[in-house]
PDB file of N, CA and C in Angstrom:
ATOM      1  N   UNK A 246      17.392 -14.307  -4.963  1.00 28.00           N
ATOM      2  CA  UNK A 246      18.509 -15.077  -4.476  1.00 28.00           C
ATOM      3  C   UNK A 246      19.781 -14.537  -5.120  1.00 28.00           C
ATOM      4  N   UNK A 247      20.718 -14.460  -3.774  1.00 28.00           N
ATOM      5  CA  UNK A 247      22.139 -13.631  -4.988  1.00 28.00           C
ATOM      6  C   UNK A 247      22.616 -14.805  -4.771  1.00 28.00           C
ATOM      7  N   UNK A 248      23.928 -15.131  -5.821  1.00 29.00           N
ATOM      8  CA  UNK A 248      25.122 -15.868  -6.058  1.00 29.00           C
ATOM      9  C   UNK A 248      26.071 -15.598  -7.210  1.00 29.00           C
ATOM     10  N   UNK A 249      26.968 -16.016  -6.722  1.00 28.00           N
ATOM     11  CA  UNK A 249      28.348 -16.031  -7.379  1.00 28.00           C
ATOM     12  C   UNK A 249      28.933 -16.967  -7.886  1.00 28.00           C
ATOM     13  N   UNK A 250      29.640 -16.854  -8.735  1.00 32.00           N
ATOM     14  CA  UNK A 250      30.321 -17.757  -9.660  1.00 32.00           C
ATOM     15  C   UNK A 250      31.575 -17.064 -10.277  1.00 32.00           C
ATOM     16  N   UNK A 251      32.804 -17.839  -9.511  1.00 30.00           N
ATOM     17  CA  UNK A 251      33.959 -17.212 -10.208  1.00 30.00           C
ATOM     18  C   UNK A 251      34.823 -17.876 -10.639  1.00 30.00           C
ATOM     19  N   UNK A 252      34.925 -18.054 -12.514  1.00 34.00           N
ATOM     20  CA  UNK A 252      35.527 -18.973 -13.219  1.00 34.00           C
ATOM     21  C   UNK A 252      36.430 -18.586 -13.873  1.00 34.00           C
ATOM     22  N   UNK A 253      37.892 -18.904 -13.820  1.00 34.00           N
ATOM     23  CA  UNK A 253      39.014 -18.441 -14.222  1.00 34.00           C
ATOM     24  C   UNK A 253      39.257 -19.111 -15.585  1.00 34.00           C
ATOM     25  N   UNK A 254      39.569 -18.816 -16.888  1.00 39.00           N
ATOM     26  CA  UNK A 254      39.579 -19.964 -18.060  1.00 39.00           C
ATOM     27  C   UNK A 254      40.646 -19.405 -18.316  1.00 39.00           C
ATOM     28  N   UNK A 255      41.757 -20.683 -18.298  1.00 41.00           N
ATOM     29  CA  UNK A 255      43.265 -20.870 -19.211  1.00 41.00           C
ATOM     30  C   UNK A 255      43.346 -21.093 -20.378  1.00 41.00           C
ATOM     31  N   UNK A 256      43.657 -20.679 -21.623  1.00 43.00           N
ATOM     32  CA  UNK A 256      43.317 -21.175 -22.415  1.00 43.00           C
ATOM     33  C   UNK A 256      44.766 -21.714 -22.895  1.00 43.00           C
ATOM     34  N   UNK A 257      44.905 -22.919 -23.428  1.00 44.00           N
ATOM     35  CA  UNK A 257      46.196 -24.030 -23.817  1.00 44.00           C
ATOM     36  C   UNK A 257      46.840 -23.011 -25.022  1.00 44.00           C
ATOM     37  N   UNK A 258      47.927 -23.465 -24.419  1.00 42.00           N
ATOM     38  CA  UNK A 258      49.094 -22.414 -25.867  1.00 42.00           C
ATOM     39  C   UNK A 258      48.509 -23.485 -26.859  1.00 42.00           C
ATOM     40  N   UNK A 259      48.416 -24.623 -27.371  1.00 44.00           N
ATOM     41  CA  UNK A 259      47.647 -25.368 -28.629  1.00 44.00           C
ATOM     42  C   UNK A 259      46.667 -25.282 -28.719  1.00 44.00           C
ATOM     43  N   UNK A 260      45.847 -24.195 -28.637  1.00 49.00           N
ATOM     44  CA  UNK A 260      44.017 -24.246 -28.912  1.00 49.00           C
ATOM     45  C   UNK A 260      43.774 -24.833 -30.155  1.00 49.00           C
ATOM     46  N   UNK A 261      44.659 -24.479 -31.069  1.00 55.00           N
ATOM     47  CA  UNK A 261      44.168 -25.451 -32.208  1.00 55.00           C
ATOM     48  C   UNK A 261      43.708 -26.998 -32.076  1.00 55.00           C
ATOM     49  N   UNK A 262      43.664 -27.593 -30.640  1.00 72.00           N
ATOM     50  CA  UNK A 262      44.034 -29.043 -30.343  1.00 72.00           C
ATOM     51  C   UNK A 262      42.671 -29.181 -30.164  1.00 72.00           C
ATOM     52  N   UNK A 263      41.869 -28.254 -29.803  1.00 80.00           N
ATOM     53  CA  UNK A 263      40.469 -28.309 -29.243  1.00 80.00           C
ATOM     54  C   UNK A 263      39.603 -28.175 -29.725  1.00 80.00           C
ATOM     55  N   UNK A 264      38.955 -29.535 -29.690  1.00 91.00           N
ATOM     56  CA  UNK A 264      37.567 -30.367 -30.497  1.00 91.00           C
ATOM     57  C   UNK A 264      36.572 -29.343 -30.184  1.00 91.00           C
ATOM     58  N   UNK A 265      36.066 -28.895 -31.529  1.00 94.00           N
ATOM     59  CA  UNK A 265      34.371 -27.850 -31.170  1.00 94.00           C
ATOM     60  C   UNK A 265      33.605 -29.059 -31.861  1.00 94.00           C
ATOM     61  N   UNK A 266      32.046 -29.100 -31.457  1.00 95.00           N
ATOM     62  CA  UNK A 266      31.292 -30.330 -31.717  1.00 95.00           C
ATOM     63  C   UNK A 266      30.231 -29.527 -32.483  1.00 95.00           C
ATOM     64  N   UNK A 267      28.673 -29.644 -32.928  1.00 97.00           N
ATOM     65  CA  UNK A 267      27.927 -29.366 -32.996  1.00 97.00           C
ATOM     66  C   UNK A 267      27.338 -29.133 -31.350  1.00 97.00           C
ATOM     67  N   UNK A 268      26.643 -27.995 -31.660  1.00 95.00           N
ATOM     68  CA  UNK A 268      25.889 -27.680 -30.443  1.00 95.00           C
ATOM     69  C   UNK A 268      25.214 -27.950 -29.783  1.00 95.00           C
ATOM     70  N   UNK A 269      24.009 -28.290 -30.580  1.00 96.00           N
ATOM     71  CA  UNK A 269      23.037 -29.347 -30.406  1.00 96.00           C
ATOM     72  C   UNK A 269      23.405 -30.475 -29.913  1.00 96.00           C
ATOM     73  N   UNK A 270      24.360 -31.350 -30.580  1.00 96.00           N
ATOM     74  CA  UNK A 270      24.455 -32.911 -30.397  1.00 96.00           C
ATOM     75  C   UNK A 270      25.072 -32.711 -28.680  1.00 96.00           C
ATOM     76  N   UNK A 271      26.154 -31.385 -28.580  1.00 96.00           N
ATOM     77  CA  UNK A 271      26.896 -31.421 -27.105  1.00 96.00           C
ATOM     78  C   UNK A 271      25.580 -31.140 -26.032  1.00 96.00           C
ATOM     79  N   UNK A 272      24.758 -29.967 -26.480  1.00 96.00           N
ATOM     80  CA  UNK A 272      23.666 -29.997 -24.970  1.00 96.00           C
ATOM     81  C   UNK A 272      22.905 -31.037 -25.177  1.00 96.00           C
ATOM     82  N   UNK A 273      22.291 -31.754 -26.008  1.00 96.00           N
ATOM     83  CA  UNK A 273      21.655 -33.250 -25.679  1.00 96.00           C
ATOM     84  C   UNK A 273      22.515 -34.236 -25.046  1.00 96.00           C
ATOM     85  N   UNK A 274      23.329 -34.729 -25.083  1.00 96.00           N
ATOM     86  CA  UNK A 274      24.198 -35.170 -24.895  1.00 96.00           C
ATOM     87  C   UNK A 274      24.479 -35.067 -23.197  1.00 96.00           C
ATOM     88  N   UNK A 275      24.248 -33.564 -23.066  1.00 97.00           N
ATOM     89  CA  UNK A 275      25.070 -33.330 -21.545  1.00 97.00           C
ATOM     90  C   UNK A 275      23.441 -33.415 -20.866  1.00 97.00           C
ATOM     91  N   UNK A 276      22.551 -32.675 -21.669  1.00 97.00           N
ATOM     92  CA  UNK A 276      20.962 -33.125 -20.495  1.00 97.00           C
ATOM     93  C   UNK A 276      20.656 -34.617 -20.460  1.00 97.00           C
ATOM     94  N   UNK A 277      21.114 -35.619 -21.197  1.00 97.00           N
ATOM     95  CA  UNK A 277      20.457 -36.742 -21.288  1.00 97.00           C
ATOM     96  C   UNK A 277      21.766 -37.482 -19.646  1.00 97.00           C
ATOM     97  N   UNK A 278      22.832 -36.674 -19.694  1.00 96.00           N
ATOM     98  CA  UNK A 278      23.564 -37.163 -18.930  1.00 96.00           C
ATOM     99  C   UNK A 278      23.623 -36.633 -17.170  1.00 96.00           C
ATOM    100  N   UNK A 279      22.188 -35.348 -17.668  1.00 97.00           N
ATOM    101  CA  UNK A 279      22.200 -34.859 -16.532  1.00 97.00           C
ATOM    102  C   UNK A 279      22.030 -33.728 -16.222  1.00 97.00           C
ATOM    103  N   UNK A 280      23.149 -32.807 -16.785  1.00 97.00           N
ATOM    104  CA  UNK A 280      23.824 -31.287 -16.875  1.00 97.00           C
ATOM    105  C   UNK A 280      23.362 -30.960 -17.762  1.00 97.00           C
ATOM    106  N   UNK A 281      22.451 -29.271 -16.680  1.00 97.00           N
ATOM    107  CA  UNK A 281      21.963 -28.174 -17.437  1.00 97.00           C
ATOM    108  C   UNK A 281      22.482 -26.897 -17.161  1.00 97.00           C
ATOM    109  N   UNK A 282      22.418 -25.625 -18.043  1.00 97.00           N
ATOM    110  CA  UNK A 282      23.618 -24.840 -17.891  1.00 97.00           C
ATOM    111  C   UNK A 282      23.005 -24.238 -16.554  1.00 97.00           C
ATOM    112  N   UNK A 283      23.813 -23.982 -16.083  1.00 95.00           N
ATOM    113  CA  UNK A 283      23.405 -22.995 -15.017  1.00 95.00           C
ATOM    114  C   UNK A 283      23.953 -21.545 -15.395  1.00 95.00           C
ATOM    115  N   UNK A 284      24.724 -21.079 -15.915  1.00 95.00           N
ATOM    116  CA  UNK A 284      25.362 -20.105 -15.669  1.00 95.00           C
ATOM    117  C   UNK A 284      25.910 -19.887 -17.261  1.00 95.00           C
ATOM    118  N   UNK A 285      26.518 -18.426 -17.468  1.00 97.00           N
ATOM    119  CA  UNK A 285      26.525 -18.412 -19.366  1.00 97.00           C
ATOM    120  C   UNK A 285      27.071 -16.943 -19.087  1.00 97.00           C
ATOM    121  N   UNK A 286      28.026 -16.458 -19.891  1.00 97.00           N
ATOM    122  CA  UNK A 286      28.880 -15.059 -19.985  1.00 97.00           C
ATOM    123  C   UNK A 286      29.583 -15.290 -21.314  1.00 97.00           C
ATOM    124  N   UNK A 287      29.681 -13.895 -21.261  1.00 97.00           N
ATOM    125  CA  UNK A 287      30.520 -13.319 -22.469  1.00 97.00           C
ATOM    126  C   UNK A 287      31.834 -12.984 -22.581  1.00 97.00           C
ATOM    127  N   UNK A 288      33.051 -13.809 -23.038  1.00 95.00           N
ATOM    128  CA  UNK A 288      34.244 -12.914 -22.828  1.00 95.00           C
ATOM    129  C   UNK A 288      34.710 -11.539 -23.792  1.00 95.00           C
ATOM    130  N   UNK A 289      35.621 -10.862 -23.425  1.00 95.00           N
ATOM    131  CA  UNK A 289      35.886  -9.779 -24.148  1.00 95.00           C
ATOM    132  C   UNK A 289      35.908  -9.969 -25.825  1.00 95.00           C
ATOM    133  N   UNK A 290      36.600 -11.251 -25.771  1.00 92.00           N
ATOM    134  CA  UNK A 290      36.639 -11.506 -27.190  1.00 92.00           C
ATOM    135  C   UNK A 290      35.585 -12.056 -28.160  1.00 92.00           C
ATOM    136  N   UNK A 291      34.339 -12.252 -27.455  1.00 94.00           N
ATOM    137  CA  UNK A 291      33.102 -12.107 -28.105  1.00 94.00           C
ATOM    138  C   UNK A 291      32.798 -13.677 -27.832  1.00 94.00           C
ATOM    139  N   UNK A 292      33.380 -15.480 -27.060  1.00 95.00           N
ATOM    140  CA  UNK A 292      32.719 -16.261 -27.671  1.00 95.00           C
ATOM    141  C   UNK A 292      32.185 -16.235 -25.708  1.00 95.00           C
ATOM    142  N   UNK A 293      31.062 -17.175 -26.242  1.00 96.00           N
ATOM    143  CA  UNK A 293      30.015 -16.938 -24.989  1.00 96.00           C
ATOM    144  C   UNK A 293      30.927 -18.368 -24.000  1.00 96.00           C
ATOM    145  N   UNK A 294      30.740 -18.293 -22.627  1.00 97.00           N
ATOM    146  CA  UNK A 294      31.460 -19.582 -22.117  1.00 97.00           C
ATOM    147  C   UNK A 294      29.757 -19.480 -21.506  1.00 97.00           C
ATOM    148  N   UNK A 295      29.607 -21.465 -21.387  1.00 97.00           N
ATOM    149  CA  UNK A 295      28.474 -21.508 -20.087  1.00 97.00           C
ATOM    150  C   UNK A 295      28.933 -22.530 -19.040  1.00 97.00           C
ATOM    151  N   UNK A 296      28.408 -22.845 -18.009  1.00 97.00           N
ATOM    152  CA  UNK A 296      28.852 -23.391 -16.961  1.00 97.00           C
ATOM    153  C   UNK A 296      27.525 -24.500 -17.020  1.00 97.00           C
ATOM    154  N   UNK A 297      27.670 -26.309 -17.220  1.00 97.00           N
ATOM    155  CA  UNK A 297      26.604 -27.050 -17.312  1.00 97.00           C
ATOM    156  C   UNK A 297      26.891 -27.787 -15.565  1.00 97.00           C
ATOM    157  N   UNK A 298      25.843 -28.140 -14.968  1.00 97.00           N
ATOM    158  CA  UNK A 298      25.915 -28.839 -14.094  1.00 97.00           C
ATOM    159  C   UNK A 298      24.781 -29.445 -13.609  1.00 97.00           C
ATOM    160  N   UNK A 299      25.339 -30.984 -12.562  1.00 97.00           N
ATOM    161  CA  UNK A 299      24.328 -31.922 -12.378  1.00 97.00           C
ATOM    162  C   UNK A 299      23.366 -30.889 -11.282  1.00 97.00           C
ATOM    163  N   UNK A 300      22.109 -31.486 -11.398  1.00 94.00           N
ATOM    164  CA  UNK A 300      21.202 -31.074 -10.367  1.00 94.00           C
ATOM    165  C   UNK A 300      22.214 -30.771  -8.946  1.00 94.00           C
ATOM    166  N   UNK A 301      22.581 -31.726  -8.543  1.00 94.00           N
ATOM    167  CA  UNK A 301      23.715 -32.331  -7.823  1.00 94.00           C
ATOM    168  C   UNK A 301      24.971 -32.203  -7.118  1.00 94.00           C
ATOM    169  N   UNK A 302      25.096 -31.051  -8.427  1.00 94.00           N
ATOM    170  CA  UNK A 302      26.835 -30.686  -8.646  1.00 94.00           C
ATOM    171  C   UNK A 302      27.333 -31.877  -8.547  1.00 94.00           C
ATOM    172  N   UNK A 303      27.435 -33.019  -8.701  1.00 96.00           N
ATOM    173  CA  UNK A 303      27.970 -34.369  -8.849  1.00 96.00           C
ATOM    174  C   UNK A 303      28.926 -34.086  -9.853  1.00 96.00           C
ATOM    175  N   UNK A 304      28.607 -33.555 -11.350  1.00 97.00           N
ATOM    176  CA  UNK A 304      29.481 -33.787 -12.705  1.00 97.00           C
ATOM    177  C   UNK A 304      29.331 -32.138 -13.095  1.00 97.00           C
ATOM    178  N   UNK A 305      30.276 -31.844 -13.506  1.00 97.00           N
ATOM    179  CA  UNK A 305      30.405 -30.255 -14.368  1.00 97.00           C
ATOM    180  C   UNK A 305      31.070 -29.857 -15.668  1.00 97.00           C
ATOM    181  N   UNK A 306      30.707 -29.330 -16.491  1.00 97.00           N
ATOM    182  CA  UNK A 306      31.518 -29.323 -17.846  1.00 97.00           C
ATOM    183  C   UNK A 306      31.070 -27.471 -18.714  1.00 97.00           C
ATOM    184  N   UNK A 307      32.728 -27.173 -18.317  1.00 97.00           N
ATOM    185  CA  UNK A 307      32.444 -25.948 -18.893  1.00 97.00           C
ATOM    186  C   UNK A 307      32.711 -25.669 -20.814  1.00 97.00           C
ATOM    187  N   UNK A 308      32.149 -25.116 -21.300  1.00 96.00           N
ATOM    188  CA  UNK A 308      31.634 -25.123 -22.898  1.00 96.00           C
ATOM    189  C   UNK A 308      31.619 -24.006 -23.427  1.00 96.00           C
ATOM    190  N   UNK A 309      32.812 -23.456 -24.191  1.00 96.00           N
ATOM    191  CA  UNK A 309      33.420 -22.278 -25.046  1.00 96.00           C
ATOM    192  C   UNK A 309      32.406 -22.254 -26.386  1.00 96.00           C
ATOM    193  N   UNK A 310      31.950 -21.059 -27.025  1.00 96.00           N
ATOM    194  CA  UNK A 310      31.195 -21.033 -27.982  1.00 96.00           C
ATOM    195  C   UNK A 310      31.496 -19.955 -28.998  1.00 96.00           C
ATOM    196  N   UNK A 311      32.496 -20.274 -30.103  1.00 94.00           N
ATOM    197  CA  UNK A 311      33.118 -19.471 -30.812  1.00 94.00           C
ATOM    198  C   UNK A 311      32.209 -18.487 -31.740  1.00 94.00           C
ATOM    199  N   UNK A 312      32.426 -17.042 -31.990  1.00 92.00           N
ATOM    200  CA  UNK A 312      31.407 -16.677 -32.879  1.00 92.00           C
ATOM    201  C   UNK A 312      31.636 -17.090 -33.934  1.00 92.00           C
ATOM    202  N   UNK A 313      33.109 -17.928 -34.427  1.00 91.00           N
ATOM    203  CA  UNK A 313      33.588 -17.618 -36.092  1.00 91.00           C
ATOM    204  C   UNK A 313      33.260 -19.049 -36.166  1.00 91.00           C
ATOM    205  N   UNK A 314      32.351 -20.187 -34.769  1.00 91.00           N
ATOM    206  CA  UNK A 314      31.996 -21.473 -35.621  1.00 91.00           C
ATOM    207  C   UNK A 314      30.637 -21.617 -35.469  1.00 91.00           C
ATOM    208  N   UNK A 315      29.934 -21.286 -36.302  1.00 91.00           N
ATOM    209  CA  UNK A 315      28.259 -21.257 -36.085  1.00 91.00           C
ATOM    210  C   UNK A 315      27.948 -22.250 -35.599  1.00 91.00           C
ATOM    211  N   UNK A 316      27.165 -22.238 -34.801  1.00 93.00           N
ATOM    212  CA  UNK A 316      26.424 -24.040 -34.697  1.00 93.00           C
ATOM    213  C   UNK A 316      27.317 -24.637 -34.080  1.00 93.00           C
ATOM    214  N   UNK A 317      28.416 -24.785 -33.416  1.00 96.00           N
ATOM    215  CA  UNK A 317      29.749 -25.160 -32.859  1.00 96.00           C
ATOM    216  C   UNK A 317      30.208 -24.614 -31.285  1.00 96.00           C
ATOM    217  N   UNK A 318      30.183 -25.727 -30.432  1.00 96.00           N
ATOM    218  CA  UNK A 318      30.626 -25.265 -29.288  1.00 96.00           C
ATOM    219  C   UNK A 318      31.884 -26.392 -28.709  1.00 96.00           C
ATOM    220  N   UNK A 319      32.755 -25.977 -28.071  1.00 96.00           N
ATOM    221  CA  UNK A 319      33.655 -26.963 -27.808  1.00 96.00           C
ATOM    222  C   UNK A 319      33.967 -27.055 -26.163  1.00 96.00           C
ATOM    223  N   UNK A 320      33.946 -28.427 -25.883  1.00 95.00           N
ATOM    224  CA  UNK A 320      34.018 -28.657 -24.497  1.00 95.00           C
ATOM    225  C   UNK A 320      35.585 -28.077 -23.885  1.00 95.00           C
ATOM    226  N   UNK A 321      35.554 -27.362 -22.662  1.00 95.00           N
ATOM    227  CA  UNK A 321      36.829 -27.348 -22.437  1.00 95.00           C
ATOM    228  C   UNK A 321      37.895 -27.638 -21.411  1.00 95.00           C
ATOM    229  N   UNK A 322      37.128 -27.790 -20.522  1.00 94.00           N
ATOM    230  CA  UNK A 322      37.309 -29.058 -19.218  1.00 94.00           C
ATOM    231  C   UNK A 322      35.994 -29.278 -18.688  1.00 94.00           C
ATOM    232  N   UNK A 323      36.087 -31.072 -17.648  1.00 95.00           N
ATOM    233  CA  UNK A 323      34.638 -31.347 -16.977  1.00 95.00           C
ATOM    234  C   UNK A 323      35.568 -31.408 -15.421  1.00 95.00           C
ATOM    235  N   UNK A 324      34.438 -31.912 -14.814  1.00 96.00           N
ATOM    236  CA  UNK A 324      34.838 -32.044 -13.092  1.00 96.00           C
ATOM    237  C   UNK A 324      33.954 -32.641 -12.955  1.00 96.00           C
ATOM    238  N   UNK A 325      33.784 -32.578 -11.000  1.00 95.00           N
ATOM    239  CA  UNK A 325      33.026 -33.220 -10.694  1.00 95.00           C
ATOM    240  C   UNK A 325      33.597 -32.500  -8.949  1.00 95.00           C
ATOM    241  N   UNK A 326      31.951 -32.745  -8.179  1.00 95.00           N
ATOM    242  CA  UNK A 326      31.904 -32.240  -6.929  1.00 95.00           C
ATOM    243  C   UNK A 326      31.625 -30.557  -6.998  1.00 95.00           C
ATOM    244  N   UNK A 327      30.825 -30.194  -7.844  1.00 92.00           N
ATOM    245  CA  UNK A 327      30.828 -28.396  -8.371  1.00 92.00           C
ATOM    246  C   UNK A 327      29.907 -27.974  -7.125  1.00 92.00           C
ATOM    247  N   UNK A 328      30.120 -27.004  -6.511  1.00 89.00           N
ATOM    248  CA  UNK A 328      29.445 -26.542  -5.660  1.00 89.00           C
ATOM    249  C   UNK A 328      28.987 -25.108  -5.412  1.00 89.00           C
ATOM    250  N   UNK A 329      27.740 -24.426  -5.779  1.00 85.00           N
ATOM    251  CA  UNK A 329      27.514 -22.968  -5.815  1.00 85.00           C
ATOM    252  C   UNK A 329      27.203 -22.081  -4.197  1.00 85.00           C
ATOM    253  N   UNK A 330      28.487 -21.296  -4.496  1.00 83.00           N
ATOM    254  CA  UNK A 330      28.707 -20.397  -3.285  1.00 83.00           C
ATOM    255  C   UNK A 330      27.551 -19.074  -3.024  1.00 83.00           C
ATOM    256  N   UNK A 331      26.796 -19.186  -2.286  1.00 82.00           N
ATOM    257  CA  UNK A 331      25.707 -18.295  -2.264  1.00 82.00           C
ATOM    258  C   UNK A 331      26.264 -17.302  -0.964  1.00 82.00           C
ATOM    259  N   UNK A 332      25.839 -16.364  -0.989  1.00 83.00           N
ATOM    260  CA  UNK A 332      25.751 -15.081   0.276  1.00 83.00           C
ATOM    261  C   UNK A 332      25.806 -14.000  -0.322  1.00 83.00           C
ATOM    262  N   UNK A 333      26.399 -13.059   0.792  1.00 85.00           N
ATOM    263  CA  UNK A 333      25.777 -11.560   0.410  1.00 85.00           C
ATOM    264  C   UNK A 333      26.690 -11.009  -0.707  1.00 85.00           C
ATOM    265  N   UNK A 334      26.308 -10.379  -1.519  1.00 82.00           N
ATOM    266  CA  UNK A 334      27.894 -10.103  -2.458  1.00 82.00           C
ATOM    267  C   UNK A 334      28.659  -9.175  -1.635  1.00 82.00           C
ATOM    268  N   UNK A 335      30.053  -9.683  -2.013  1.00 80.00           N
ATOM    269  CA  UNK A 335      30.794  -8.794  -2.081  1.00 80.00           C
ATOM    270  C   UNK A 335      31.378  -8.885   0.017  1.00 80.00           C
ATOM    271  N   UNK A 336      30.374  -9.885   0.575  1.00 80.00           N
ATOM    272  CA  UNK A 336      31.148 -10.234   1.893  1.00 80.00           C
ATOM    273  C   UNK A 336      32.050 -11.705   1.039  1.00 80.00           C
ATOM    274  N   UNK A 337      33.304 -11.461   2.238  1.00 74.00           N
ATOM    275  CA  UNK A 337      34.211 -12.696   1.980  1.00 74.00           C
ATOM    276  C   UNK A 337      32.742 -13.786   2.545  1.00 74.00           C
ATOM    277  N   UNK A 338      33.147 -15.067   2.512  1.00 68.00           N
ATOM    278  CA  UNK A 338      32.708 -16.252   2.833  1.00 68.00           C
ATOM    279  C   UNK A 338      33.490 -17.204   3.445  1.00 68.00           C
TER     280      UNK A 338
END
């Protein structure tokens, strides 16, 4: 099965503002609520982003994972209505 996923991340001129949690406590937290990752990449600058979502796509919450905070991932926006675009790559849709 191919699919695509294309996620643009802004990151706030105050990043300092942004709560990183324990890791653990955030994916229990998000499976007990529903959301499992579907999707997980690497940016240039080394911290991993993943993409969590309901069975559903009902609820979505994307989750930055710094290398310099062990054990530490921080939420960085949620949604809701997420919907995965499937077809051939690389045709428009």
């Amino acid at each position: 099965m191919k699919w695509l996923a294309l996620m643009l991340i802004a990151v706030p001129a105050h990043a300092e503002s942004i709560q990183c949690y324990p890791r653990d406590k955030i994916l229990t937290g998000l499976n007990k609520a529903g959301e499992a990752v579907v999707a997980r990449g690497l940016l240039r600058s080394g911290e991993m982003i993943e993409l969590l979502t309901t069975r559903d796509g009902g609820t979505w919450t994307l989750l930055v994972t710094p290398p310099s905070l062990t054990g530490k991932s921080c939420p960085m926006t949620t949604g809701f209505s997420w919907l995965t675009v499937t077809g051939e790559w690389g045709k428009p849709l």
